[in-house]
Amino acid sequence: MSLKIAIQGIESSFHHLAVQQLFPETELELVPCPSFDKVAESITNFNADFGVIAIENTIAGSILPNYELIDSSNLKILDETFLTINMYLMALGGETLHTIDEVHSHPVALQQCKQYLQRLQPHCKIIEGKDTASEAKRIKENSLKGVAAIAGKQVAEKYGLQILGKNIQTIKDNKTRFVVLGRESETIVPELNKATLKFQLDHTIGSLSNVLQLLSTFGINLTKIQSFPIEGKPWQYSFYVDVLFDNVTLFEEVTTMLKKAVSQLRILGIYKQNLENIPSTLLVTTSYGK
C-alpha cells in the first residue's frame, strides 16, 4: 500500500522533488494541494499520511507562516531535507525576452529571482501565482503567449516549454529546507538529534538571555532563532528555535526545565538532522554564554 504525501503544488514541482529525496524507495501517492493550509488540512483529516512543506530558503529566509501553521494544526516535524533550487524562466516555443509581458510564479520563487526580474521591468509585469509548476502548466495548456513562468528545469522538460533564462536566482548556491509533517502520534526517524521549539516569554528583564544560557549550559546548540508577532498582543512575540543535541534523554530533561523559564512551550518536532544535503552555511552552530 502506497504512502499518501500531501504537497503544496503539483507533480514535478520542487515539493515533489523534495518528496522523492525524502522517500527514495517508497511507493508514493501525491496529494496535490493549492496552499500550505490545505496540506495541513489533508494530514489532520487523514486524507494524507504525511505532508512535505518548505520551511526556509537561503535567499528568501524563513517562511514564518508555515511555523505558525505547524503549531496551530497540532502537527509534528518528523524529518527534513535540503534541495538545491535552480530557477529557470520558461515560455512557449518561439517566445523571447522581448516578447514576454508577464512573469508568473510562486511569491517565494519571485523573491529568489528579484535581481533578474528587475532587469525585465518596467515592460514586464511580475505576477504572484499558486506555485512554480502550476504556472508553467497553465501556460502550456492555455497556449498563453507573452507569458513566462519561473520554475525548475524539470518543469520545462515536462511541459515542453522553451527556456529563456537559466539559473536566474540571485544567489547561485540556493537551497530550500523542506520538512515532513505528521500527526502527533506518527514517527519516522529513530536517531534523534535535532528539535524545533516554540516558546513565549514573560515581560521580564533577561528572560530570553536566561533561555539561551540554559541551552548552552547543557550543551544544546542553538542553530536558529526567529521571532513572530503574537496575534492580538501588540509588541509581544513567539520565538521559534532549532536546536541540536547529542543525547535525547538529556534534551527531554532540559525541556522540562525550560518550561519553568518560559510562559509557554511547545515542541514542534524531534527528528534527525539531515547532514547529506544541508548547506554549509547552515552547518555553523552557535553556543551562547560560553
PDB file of C-alpha atoms in Angstrom:
ATOM      1  CA  MET A   1       0.000   0.000   0.000  1.00  0.00           C
ATOM      2  CA  SER A   2       1.437   3.375  -1.014  1.00  0.00           C
ATOM      3  CA  LEU A   3       2.027   6.322   1.301  1.00  0.00           C
ATOM      4  CA  LYS A   4      -0.088   9.386   0.611  1.00  0.00           C
ATOM      5  CA  ILE A   5       2.043  12.540   0.751  1.00  0.00           C
ATOM      6  CA  ALA A   6       0.411  15.982   0.587  1.00  0.00           C
ATOM      7  CA  ILE A   7       2.382  18.793  -1.051  1.00  0.00           C
ATOM      8  CA  GLN A   8       1.765  22.413  -1.961  1.00  0.00           C
ATOM      9  CA  GLY A   9       1.817  22.321  -5.728  1.00  0.00           C
ATOM     10  CA  ILE A  10       1.651  19.614  -8.363  1.00  0.00           C
ATOM     11  CA  GLU A  11       3.750  16.850  -9.882  1.00  0.00           C
ATOM     12  CA  SER A  12       7.269  17.966 -10.967  1.00  0.00           C
ATOM     13  CA  SER A  13       7.245  20.922  -8.553  1.00  0.00           C
ATOM     14  CA  PHE A  14      10.128  21.450  -6.115  1.00  0.00           C
ATOM     15  CA  HIS A  15       7.942  19.984  -3.373  1.00  0.00           C
ATOM     16  CA  HIS A  16       7.575  16.833  -5.480  1.00  0.00           C
ATOM     17  CA  LEU A  17      11.373  16.629  -5.863  1.00  0.00           C
ATOM     18  CA  ALA A  18      11.735  17.004  -2.096  1.00  0.00           C
ATOM     19  CA  VAL A  19       9.301  14.112  -1.577  1.00  0.00           C
ATOM     20  CA  GLN A  20      11.358  11.922  -3.901  1.00  0.00           C
ATOM     21  CA  GLN A  21      14.503  12.834  -1.964  1.00  0.00           C
ATOM     22  CA  LEU A  22      12.866  12.124   1.407  1.00  0.00           C
ATOM     23  CA  PHE A  23      11.212   8.833   0.399  1.00  0.00           C
ATOM     24  CA  PRO A  24      13.552   7.410  -2.268  1.00  0.00           C
ATOM     25  CA  GLU A  25      12.452   3.758  -2.065  1.00  0.00           C
ATOM     26  CA  THR A  26       8.817   4.136  -1.053  1.00  0.00           C
ATOM     27  CA  GLU A  27       5.722   3.679  -3.188  1.00  0.00           C
ATOM     28  CA  LEU A  28       4.021   7.068  -3.053  1.00  0.00           C
ATOM     29  CA  GLU A  29       0.774   8.739  -3.988  1.00  0.00           C
ATOM     30  CA  LEU A  30       0.947  12.526  -4.231  1.00  0.00           C
ATOM     31  CA  VAL A  31      -1.886  14.595  -2.796  1.00  0.00           C
ATOM     32  CA  PRO A  32      -1.530  17.969  -4.609  1.00  0.00           C
ATOM     33  CA  CYS A  33      -2.798  20.959  -2.613  1.00  0.00           C
ATOM     34  CA  PRO A  34      -3.315  24.587  -3.677  1.00  0.00           C
ATOM     35  CA  SER A  35      -1.924  26.000  -0.416  1.00  0.00           C
ATOM     36  CA  PHE A  36       0.122  25.122   2.650  1.00  0.00           C
ATOM     37  CA  ASP A  37      -3.063  25.336   4.732  1.00  0.00           C
ATOM     38  CA  LYS A  38      -4.595  22.595   2.582  1.00  0.00           C
ATOM     39  CA  VAL A  39      -1.511  20.425   3.121  1.00  0.00           C
ATOM     40  CA  ALA A  40      -2.014  20.634   6.881  1.00  0.00           C
ATOM     41  CA  GLU A  41      -5.738  20.021   6.467  1.00  0.00           C
ATOM     42  CA  SER A  42      -5.089  16.901   4.374  1.00  0.00           C
ATOM     43  CA  ILE A  43      -2.973  15.432   7.173  1.00  0.00           C
ATOM     44  CA  THR A  44      -5.329  16.291  10.023  1.00  0.00           C
ATOM     45  CA  ASN A  45      -8.329  14.994   8.038  1.00  0.00           C
ATOM     46  CA  PHE A  46      -6.488  11.699   7.310  1.00  0.00           C
ATOM     47  CA  ASN A  47      -6.577  12.337   3.562  1.00  0.00           C
ATOM     48  CA  ALA A  48      -2.766  12.053   3.593  1.00  0.00           C
ATOM     49  CA  ASP A  49      -0.320  10.110   5.751  1.00  0.00           C
ATOM     50  CA  PHE A  50       2.278  12.873   5.754  1.00  0.00           C
ATOM     51  CA  GLY A  51       2.871  16.296   4.265  1.00  0.00           C
ATOM     52  CA  VAL A  52       6.009  17.964   2.910  1.00  0.00           C
ATOM     53  CA  ILE A  53       6.324  21.750   3.040  1.00  0.00           C
ATOM     54  CA  ALA A  54       9.087  24.296   2.507  1.00  0.00           C
ATOM     55  CA  ILE A  55      10.167  25.979   5.728  1.00  0.00           C
ATOM     56  CA  GLU A  56      13.126  28.195   4.777  1.00  0.00           C
ATOM     57  CA  ASN A  57      15.340  29.264   1.895  1.00  0.00           C
ATOM     58  CA  THR A  58      18.901  30.559   1.772  1.00  0.00           C
ATOM     59  CA  ILE A  59      17.755  33.658  -0.171  1.00  0.00           C
ATOM     60  CA  ALA A  60      14.191  34.330   0.983  1.00  0.00           C
ATOM     61  CA  GLY A  61      14.750  33.251   4.602  1.00  0.00           C
ATOM     62  CA  SER A  62      12.223  31.519   6.841  1.00  0.00           C
ATOM     63  CA  ILE A  63       8.628  31.007   5.784  1.00  0.00           C
ATOM     64  CA  LEU A  64       7.341  32.073   9.184  1.00  0.00           C
ATOM     65  CA  PRO A  65       3.618  31.487   8.476  1.00  0.00           C
ATOM     66  CA  ASN A  66       4.461  27.816   7.970  1.00  0.00           C
ATOM     67  CA  TYR A  67       5.863  27.600  11.509  1.00  0.00           C
ATOM     68  CA  GLU A  68       2.583  29.039  12.771  1.00  0.00           C
ATOM     69  CA  LEU A  69       0.684  26.570  10.586  1.00  0.00           C
ATOM     70  CA  ILE A  70       2.527  23.604  12.099  1.00  0.00           C
ATOM     71  CA  ASP A  71       1.746  24.877  15.587  1.00  0.00           C
ATOM     72  CA  SER A  72      -1.919  25.755  15.010  1.00  0.00           C
ATOM     73  CA  SER A  73      -2.589  22.458  13.204  1.00  0.00           C
ATOM     74  CA  ASN A  74      -1.023  20.471  16.052  1.00  0.00           C
ATOM     75  CA  LEU A  75       1.347  18.725  13.647  1.00  0.00           C
ATOM     76  CA  LYS A  76       4.889  17.498  14.219  1.00  0.00           C
ATOM     77  CA  ILE A  77       8.085  17.855  12.186  1.00  0.00           C
ATOM     78  CA  LEU A  78       9.332  14.301  11.587  1.00  0.00           C
ATOM     79  CA  ASP A  79      12.198  14.733   9.132  1.00  0.00           C
ATOM     80  CA  GLU A  80      13.940  17.302   6.925  1.00  0.00           C
ATOM     81  CA  THR A  81      15.853  17.594   3.685  1.00  0.00           C
ATOM     82  CA  PHE A  82      17.597  20.326   1.693  1.00  0.00           C
ATOM     83  CA  LEU A  83      17.066  20.743  -2.028  1.00  0.00           C
ATOM     84  CA  THR A  84      19.199  22.776  -4.425  1.00  0.00           C
ATOM     85  CA  ILE A  85      16.895  25.242  -6.176  1.00  0.00           C
ATOM     86  CA  ASN A  86      17.928  26.415  -9.648  1.00  0.00           C
ATOM     87  CA  MET A  87      15.365  28.716 -11.223  1.00  0.00           C
ATOM     88  CA  TYR A  88      14.581  28.878 -14.943  1.00  0.00           C
ATOM     89  CA  LEU A  89      12.473  31.323 -16.954  1.00  0.00           C
ATOM     90  CA  MET A  90      10.280  29.458 -19.443  1.00  0.00           C
ATOM     91  CA  ALA A  91       7.594  30.150 -22.018  1.00  0.00           C
ATOM     92  CA  LEU A  92       6.020  28.759 -25.175  1.00  0.00           C
ATOM     93  CA  GLY A  93       8.282  27.929 -28.099  1.00  0.00           C
ATOM     94  CA  GLY A  94       9.130  30.963 -30.214  1.00  0.00           C
ATOM     95  CA  GLU A  95       8.951  33.438 -27.335  1.00  0.00           C
ATOM     96  CA  THR A  96      11.913  35.662 -26.419  1.00  0.00           C
ATOM     97  CA  LEU A  97      12.697  38.012 -23.546  1.00  0.00           C
ATOM     98  CA  HIS A  98      11.474  40.858 -25.770  1.00  0.00           C
ATOM     99  CA  THR A  99       8.047  39.291 -26.373  1.00  0.00           C
ATOM    100  CA  ILE A 100       7.299  38.487 -22.725  1.00  0.00           C
ATOM    101  CA  ASP A 101       4.854  40.863 -20.999  1.00  0.00           C
ATOM    102  CA  GLU A 102       4.216  38.897 -17.790  1.00  0.00           C
ATOM    103  CA  VAL A 103       6.182  36.580 -15.479  1.00  0.00           C
ATOM    104  CA  HIS A 104       4.230  34.308 -13.107  1.00  0.00           C
ATOM    105  CA  SER A 105       5.433  32.144 -10.232  1.00  0.00           C
ATOM    106  CA  HIS A 106       5.107  31.428  -6.537  1.00  0.00           C
ATOM    107  CA  PRO A 107       5.877  34.534  -4.402  1.00  0.00           C
ATOM    108  CA  VAL A 108       8.935  32.890  -2.801  1.00  0.00           C
ATOM    109  CA  ALA A 109      10.312  31.925  -6.223  1.00  0.00           C
ATOM    110  CA  LEU A 110       9.852  35.504  -7.452  1.00  0.00           C
ATOM    111  CA  GLN A 111      11.696  36.777  -4.391  1.00  0.00           C
ATOM    112  CA  GLN A 112      14.591  34.420  -5.066  1.00  0.00           C
ATOM    113  CA  CYS A 113      14.925  35.892  -8.580  1.00  0.00           C
ATOM    114  CA  LYS A 114      14.404  39.538  -7.639  1.00  0.00           C
ATOM    115  CA  GLN A 115      17.573  40.944  -9.226  1.00  0.00           C
ATOM    116  CA  TYR A 116      16.978  39.152 -12.513  1.00  0.00           C
ATOM    117  CA  LEU A 117      13.353  40.300 -12.644  1.00  0.00           C
ATOM    118  CA  GLN A 118      14.338  43.910 -12.055  1.00  0.00           C
ATOM    119  CA  ARG A 119      16.100  43.811 -15.410  1.00  0.00           C
ATOM    120  CA  LEU A 120      12.849  42.788 -17.121  1.00  0.00           C
ATOM    121  CA  GLN A 121      10.873  45.662 -15.659  1.00  0.00           C
ATOM    122  CA  PRO A 122       9.111  48.017 -16.285  1.00  0.00           C
ATOM    123  CA  HIS A 123       7.937  46.451 -19.571  1.00  0.00           C
ATOM    124  CA  CYS A 124       7.232  43.133 -17.857  1.00  0.00           C
ATOM    125  CA  LYS A 125       4.600  42.588 -15.136  1.00  0.00           C
ATOM    126  CA  ILE A 126       5.586  40.324 -12.224  1.00  0.00           C
ATOM    127  CA  ILE A 127       2.563  38.365 -11.003  1.00  0.00           C
ATOM    128  CA  GLU A 128       2.318  36.065  -7.981  1.00  0.00           C
ATOM    129  CA  GLY A 129       0.801  32.672  -8.714  1.00  0.00           C
ATOM    130  CA  LYS A 130      -0.138  29.458  -6.897  1.00  0.00           C
ATOM    131  CA  ASP A 131       3.178  27.635  -7.339  1.00  0.00           C
ATOM    132  CA  THR A 132       6.007  27.218  -9.810  1.00  0.00           C
ATOM    133  CA  ALA A 133       4.898  24.115 -11.717  1.00  0.00           C
ATOM    134  CA  SER A 134       1.205  25.074 -11.887  1.00  0.00           C
ATOM    135  CA  GLU A 135       2.008  28.391 -13.552  1.00  0.00           C
ATOM    136  CA  ALA A 136       4.119  26.661 -16.177  1.00  0.00           C
ATOM    137  CA  LYS A 137       1.425  24.051 -16.774  1.00  0.00           C
ATOM    138  CA  ARG A 138      -1.197  26.800 -17.229  1.00  0.00           C
ATOM    139  CA  ILE A 139       0.921  28.488 -19.913  1.00  0.00           C
ATOM    140  CA  LYS A 140       1.207  25.249 -21.862  1.00  0.00           C
ATOM    141  CA  GLU A 141      -2.405  24.116 -21.514  1.00  0.00           C
ATOM    142  CA  ASN A 142      -3.825  27.533 -22.433  1.00  0.00           C
ATOM    143  CA  SER A 143      -1.181  28.426 -25.062  1.00  0.00           C
ATOM    144  CA  LEU A 144      -0.557  31.739 -23.293  1.00  0.00           C
ATOM    145  CA  LYS A 145       1.563  33.968 -25.494  1.00  0.00           C
ATOM    146  CA  GLY A 146       3.627  36.741 -23.936  1.00  0.00           C
ATOM    147  CA  VAL A 147       3.578  34.963 -20.562  1.00  0.00           C
ATOM    148  CA  ALA A 148       6.527  33.286 -18.852  1.00  0.00           C
ATOM    149  CA  ALA A 149       6.863  31.249 -15.668  1.00  0.00           C
ATOM    150  CA  ILE A 150       9.688  30.701 -13.223  1.00  0.00           C
ATOM    151  CA  ALA A 151      10.147  27.072 -12.208  1.00  0.00           C
ATOM    152  CA  GLY A 152      12.671  24.253 -12.193  1.00  0.00           C
ATOM    153  CA  LYS A 153      14.252  22.817 -15.327  1.00  0.00           C
ATOM    154  CA  GLN A 154      12.278  19.598 -14.814  1.00  0.00           C
ATOM    155  CA  VAL A 155       9.044  21.562 -15.245  1.00  0.00           C
ATOM    156  CA  ALA A 156      10.124  22.976 -18.611  1.00  0.00           C
ATOM    157  CA  GLU A 157      11.002  19.462 -19.753  1.00  0.00           C
ATOM    158  CA  LYS A 158       7.690  18.007 -18.555  1.00  0.00           C
ATOM    159  CA  TYR A 159       5.524  20.616 -20.305  1.00  0.00           C
ATOM    160  CA  GLY A 160       7.694  21.194 -23.354  1.00  0.00           C
ATOM    161  CA  LEU A 161       8.390  24.859 -22.661  1.00  0.00           C
ATOM    162  CA  GLN A 162      11.296  26.862 -24.036  1.00  0.00           C
ATOM    163  CA  ILE A 163      13.896  28.032 -21.514  1.00  0.00           C
ATOM    164  CA  LEU A 164      14.614  31.761 -21.790  1.00  0.00           C
ATOM    165  CA  GLY A 165      16.864  32.122 -18.732  1.00  0.00           C
ATOM    166  CA  LYS A 166      18.969  29.647 -16.742  1.00  0.00           C
ATOM    167  CA  ASN A 167      19.923  29.775 -13.058  1.00  0.00           C
ATOM    168  CA  ILE A 168      18.272  33.160 -12.623  1.00  0.00           C
ATOM    169  CA  GLN A 169      18.149  33.049  -8.808  1.00  0.00           C
ATOM    170  CA  THR A 170      20.006  35.927  -7.118  1.00  0.00           C
ATOM    171  CA  ILE A 171      22.352  33.652  -5.158  1.00  0.00           C
ATOM    172  CA  LYS A 172      23.584  30.700  -7.203  1.00  0.00           C
ATOM    173  CA  ASP A 173      24.008  28.360  -4.209  1.00  0.00           C
ATOM    174  CA  ASN A 174      20.286  28.465  -3.485  1.00  0.00           C
ATOM    175  CA  LYS A 175      18.795  25.794  -1.217  1.00  0.00           C
ATOM    176  CA  THR A 176      15.420  25.278   0.388  1.00  0.00           C
ATOM    177  CA  ARG A 177      14.779  23.300   3.535  1.00  0.00           C
ATOM    178  CA  PHE A 178      11.719  21.058   3.428  1.00  0.00           C
ATOM    179  CA  VAL A 179      10.209  19.238   6.399  1.00  0.00           C
ATOM    180  CA  VAL A 180       7.982  16.196   6.718  1.00  0.00           C
ATOM    181  CA  LEU A 181       4.843  16.821   8.769  1.00  0.00           C
ATOM    182  CA  GLY A 182       2.799  14.174  10.521  1.00  0.00           C
ATOM    183  CA  ARG A 183       0.179  13.761  13.170  1.00  0.00           C
ATOM    184  CA  GLU A 184       1.152  13.773  16.837  1.00  0.00           C
ATOM    185  CA  SER A 185       1.452  10.002  17.133  1.00  0.00           C
ATOM    186  CA  GLU A 186       3.443   9.425  13.948  1.00  0.00           C
ATOM    187  CA  THR A 187       7.194   8.844  13.868  1.00  0.00           C
ATOM    188  CA  ILE A 188       9.762   8.172  11.139  1.00  0.00           C
ATOM    189  CA  VAL A 189      13.368   8.568  12.294  1.00  0.00           C
ATOM    190  CA  PRO A 190      14.792   6.724  15.340  1.00  0.00           C
ATOM    191  CA  GLU A 191      18.120   8.608  15.572  1.00  0.00           C
ATOM    192  CA  LEU A 192      17.007  11.902  17.075  1.00  0.00           C
ATOM    193  CA  ASN A 193      19.432  14.821  17.445  1.00  0.00           C
ATOM    194  CA  LYS A 194      17.515  17.932  16.360  1.00  0.00           C
ATOM    195  CA  ALA A 195      14.364  19.701  17.521  1.00  0.00           C
ATOM    196  CA  THR A 196      12.205  22.683  16.651  1.00  0.00           C
ATOM    197  CA  LEU A 197      10.645  24.519  19.593  1.00  0.00           C
ATOM    198  CA  LYS A 198       8.184  27.359  20.040  1.00  0.00           C
ATOM    199  CA  PHE A 199       8.117  29.403  23.224  1.00  0.00           C
ATOM    200  CA  GLN A 200       6.756  32.654  24.612  1.00  0.00           C
ATOM    201  CA  LEU A 201       8.365  34.791  27.322  1.00  0.00           C
ATOM    202  CA  ASP A 202       7.128  36.930  30.164  1.00  0.00           C
ATOM    203  CA  HIS A 203       7.934  40.654  30.089  1.00  0.00           C
ATOM    204  CA  THR A 204      10.867  40.350  32.464  1.00  0.00           C
ATOM    205  CA  ILE A 205      14.421  41.615  32.004  1.00  0.00           C
ATOM    206  CA  GLY A 206      16.790  38.901  30.827  1.00  0.00           C
ATOM    207  CA  SER A 207      14.107  36.292  30.080  1.00  0.00           C
ATOM    208  CA  LEU A 208      15.464  35.489  26.609  1.00  0.00           C
ATOM    209  CA  SER A 209      19.040  35.523  27.888  1.00  0.00           C
ATOM    210  CA  ASN A 210      18.071  33.013  30.591  1.00  0.00           C
ATOM    211  CA  VAL A 211      16.671  30.631  27.985  1.00  0.00           C
ATOM    212  CA  LEU A 212      19.805  30.866  25.851  1.00  0.00           C
ATOM    213  CA  GLN A 213      22.006  30.335  28.895  1.00  0.00           C
ATOM    214  CA  LEU A 214      20.040  27.250  29.915  1.00  0.00           C
ATOM    215  CA  LEU A 215      20.504  25.694  26.474  1.00  0.00           C
ATOM    216  CA  SER A 216      24.209  26.495  26.467  1.00  0.00           C
ATOM    217  CA  THR A 217      24.810  25.131  29.976  1.00  0.00           C
ATOM    218  CA  PHE A 218      23.563  21.694  28.972  1.00  0.00           C
ATOM    219  CA  GLY A 219      25.331  21.613  25.602  1.00  0.00           C
ATOM    220  CA  ILE A 220      22.233  22.242  23.488  1.00  0.00           C
ATOM    221  CA  ASN A 221      23.339  24.081  20.346  1.00  0.00           C
ATOM    222  CA  LEU A 222      21.001  26.795  19.124  1.00  0.00           C
ATOM    223  CA  THR A 223      21.239  26.856  15.321  1.00  0.00           C
ATOM    224  CA  LYS A 224      18.353  29.174  14.517  1.00  0.00           C
ATOM    225  CA  ILE A 225      16.039  31.637  16.245  1.00  0.00           C
ATOM    226  CA  GLN A 226      13.114  33.572  14.731  1.00  0.00           C
ATOM    227  CA  SER A 227      10.532  35.829  16.337  1.00  0.00           C
ATOM    228  CA  PHE A 228       6.906  36.029  15.195  1.00  0.00           C
ATOM    229  CA  PRO A 229       4.267  38.534  16.407  1.00  0.00           C
ATOM    230  CA  ILE A 230       1.545  37.130  18.666  1.00  0.00           C
ATOM    231  CA  GLU A 231      -1.859  37.914  17.186  1.00  0.00           C
ATOM    232  CA  GLY A 232      -3.881  40.251  19.414  1.00  0.00           C
ATOM    233  CA  LYS A 233      -0.897  41.078  21.623  1.00  0.00           C
ATOM    234  CA  PRO A 234       0.935  44.095  20.174  1.00  0.00           C
ATOM    235  CA  TRP A 235       4.734  44.036  20.593  1.00  0.00           C
ATOM    236  CA  GLN A 236       4.708  40.516  22.032  1.00  0.00           C
ATOM    237  CA  TYR A 237       6.387  37.675  20.183  1.00  0.00           C
ATOM    238  CA  SER A 238       6.670  33.924  19.930  1.00  0.00           C
ATOM    239  CA  PHE A 239      10.143  32.505  19.325  1.00  0.00           C
ATOM    240  CA  TYR A 240      10.842  29.573  17.040  1.00  0.00           C
ATOM    241  CA  VAL A 241      14.196  27.885  17.528  1.00  0.00           C
ATOM    242  CA  ASP A 242      16.080  24.931  16.080  1.00  0.00           C
ATOM    243  CA  VAL A 243      18.479  23.126  18.414  1.00  0.00           C
ATOM    244  CA  LEU A 244      20.948  20.255  18.124  1.00  0.00           C
ATOM    245  CA  PHE A 245      21.800  17.811  20.899  1.00  0.00           C
ATOM    246  CA  ASP A 246      23.777  14.595  21.419  1.00  0.00           C
ATOM    247  CA  ASN A 247      21.535  12.894  23.968  1.00  0.00           C
ATOM    248  CA  VAL A 248      17.757  12.835  23.539  1.00  0.00           C
ATOM    249  CA  THR A 249      17.188  11.930  27.207  1.00  0.00           C
ATOM    250  CA  LEU A 250      19.179  14.972  28.342  1.00  0.00           C
ATOM    251  CA  PHE A 251      17.290  17.121  25.844  1.00  0.00           C
ATOM    252  CA  GLU A 252      13.969  15.995  27.312  1.00  0.00           C
ATOM    253  CA  GLU A 253      15.236  16.887  30.801  1.00  0.00           C
ATOM    254  CA  VAL A 254      16.283  20.327  29.551  1.00  0.00           C
ATOM    255  CA  THR A 255      12.829  20.937  28.050  1.00  0.00           C
ATOM    256  CA  THR A 256      11.318  20.155  31.450  1.00  0.00           C
ATOM    257  CA  MET A 257      13.483  22.918  32.953  1.00  0.00           C
ATOM    258  CA  LEU A 258      12.730  25.179  30.003  1.00  0.00           C
ATOM    259  CA  LYS A 259       9.000  25.004  30.723  1.00  0.00           C
ATOM    260  CA  LYS A 260       9.694  26.761  34.028  1.00  0.00           C
ATOM    261  CA  ALA A 261      11.676  29.547  32.339  1.00  0.00           C
ATOM    262  CA  VAL A 262       9.064  30.474  29.707  1.00  0.00           C
ATOM    263  CA  SER A 263       5.366  31.268  29.794  1.00  0.00           C
ATOM    264  CA  GLN A 264       4.525  28.751  27.059  1.00  0.00           C
ATOM    265  CA  LEU A 265       6.495  25.977  25.357  1.00  0.00           C
ATOM    266  CA  ARG A 266       5.653  23.558  22.551  1.00  0.00           C
ATOM    267  CA  ILE A 267       7.930  21.045  20.869  1.00  0.00           C
ATOM    268  CA  LEU A 268       7.107  21.189  17.150  1.00  0.00           C
ATOM    269  CA  GLY A 269       9.254  18.173  16.357  1.00  0.00           C
ATOM    270  CA  ILE A 270      12.176  15.995  17.394  1.00  0.00           C
ATOM    271  CA  TYR A 271      13.924  14.447  14.411  1.00  0.00           C
ATOM    272  CA  LYS A 272      17.281  13.654  12.803  1.00  0.00           C
ATOM    273  CA  GLN A 273      19.387  16.412  11.292  1.00  0.00           C
ATOM    274  CA  ASN A 274      19.954  15.924   7.583  1.00  0.00           C
ATOM    275  CA  LEU A 275      23.688  16.331   7.017  1.00  0.00           C
ATOM    276  CA  GLU A 276      23.838  14.938   3.482  1.00  0.00           C
ATOM    277  CA  ASN A 277      22.071  17.828   1.741  1.00  0.00           C
ATOM    278  CA  ILE A 278      22.457  20.604   4.312  1.00  0.00           C
ATOM    279  CA  PRO A 279      24.080  23.850   3.034  1.00  0.00           C
ATOM    280  CA  SER A 280      27.495  24.506   4.566  1.00  0.00           C
ATOM    281  CA  THR A 281      26.309  27.976   5.613  1.00  0.00           C
ATOM    282  CA  LEU A 282      23.703  26.357   7.856  1.00  0.00           C
ATOM    283  CA  LEU A 283      26.142  23.942   9.499  1.00  0.00           C
ATOM    284  CA  VAL A 284      27.512  26.712  11.728  1.00  0.00           C
ATOM    285  CA  THR A 285      26.148  26.291  15.240  1.00  0.00           C
ATOM    286  CA  THR A 286      26.247  28.889  17.986  1.00  0.00           C
ATOM    287  CA  SER A 287      26.803  28.328  21.670  1.00  0.00           C
ATOM    288  CA  TYR A 288      25.566  31.211  23.801  1.00  0.00           C
ATOM    289  CA  GLY A 289      27.021  32.200  27.128  1.00  0.00           C
ATOM    290  CA  LYS A 290      30.288  30.261  26.815  1.00  0.00           C
TER     291      LYS A 290
END
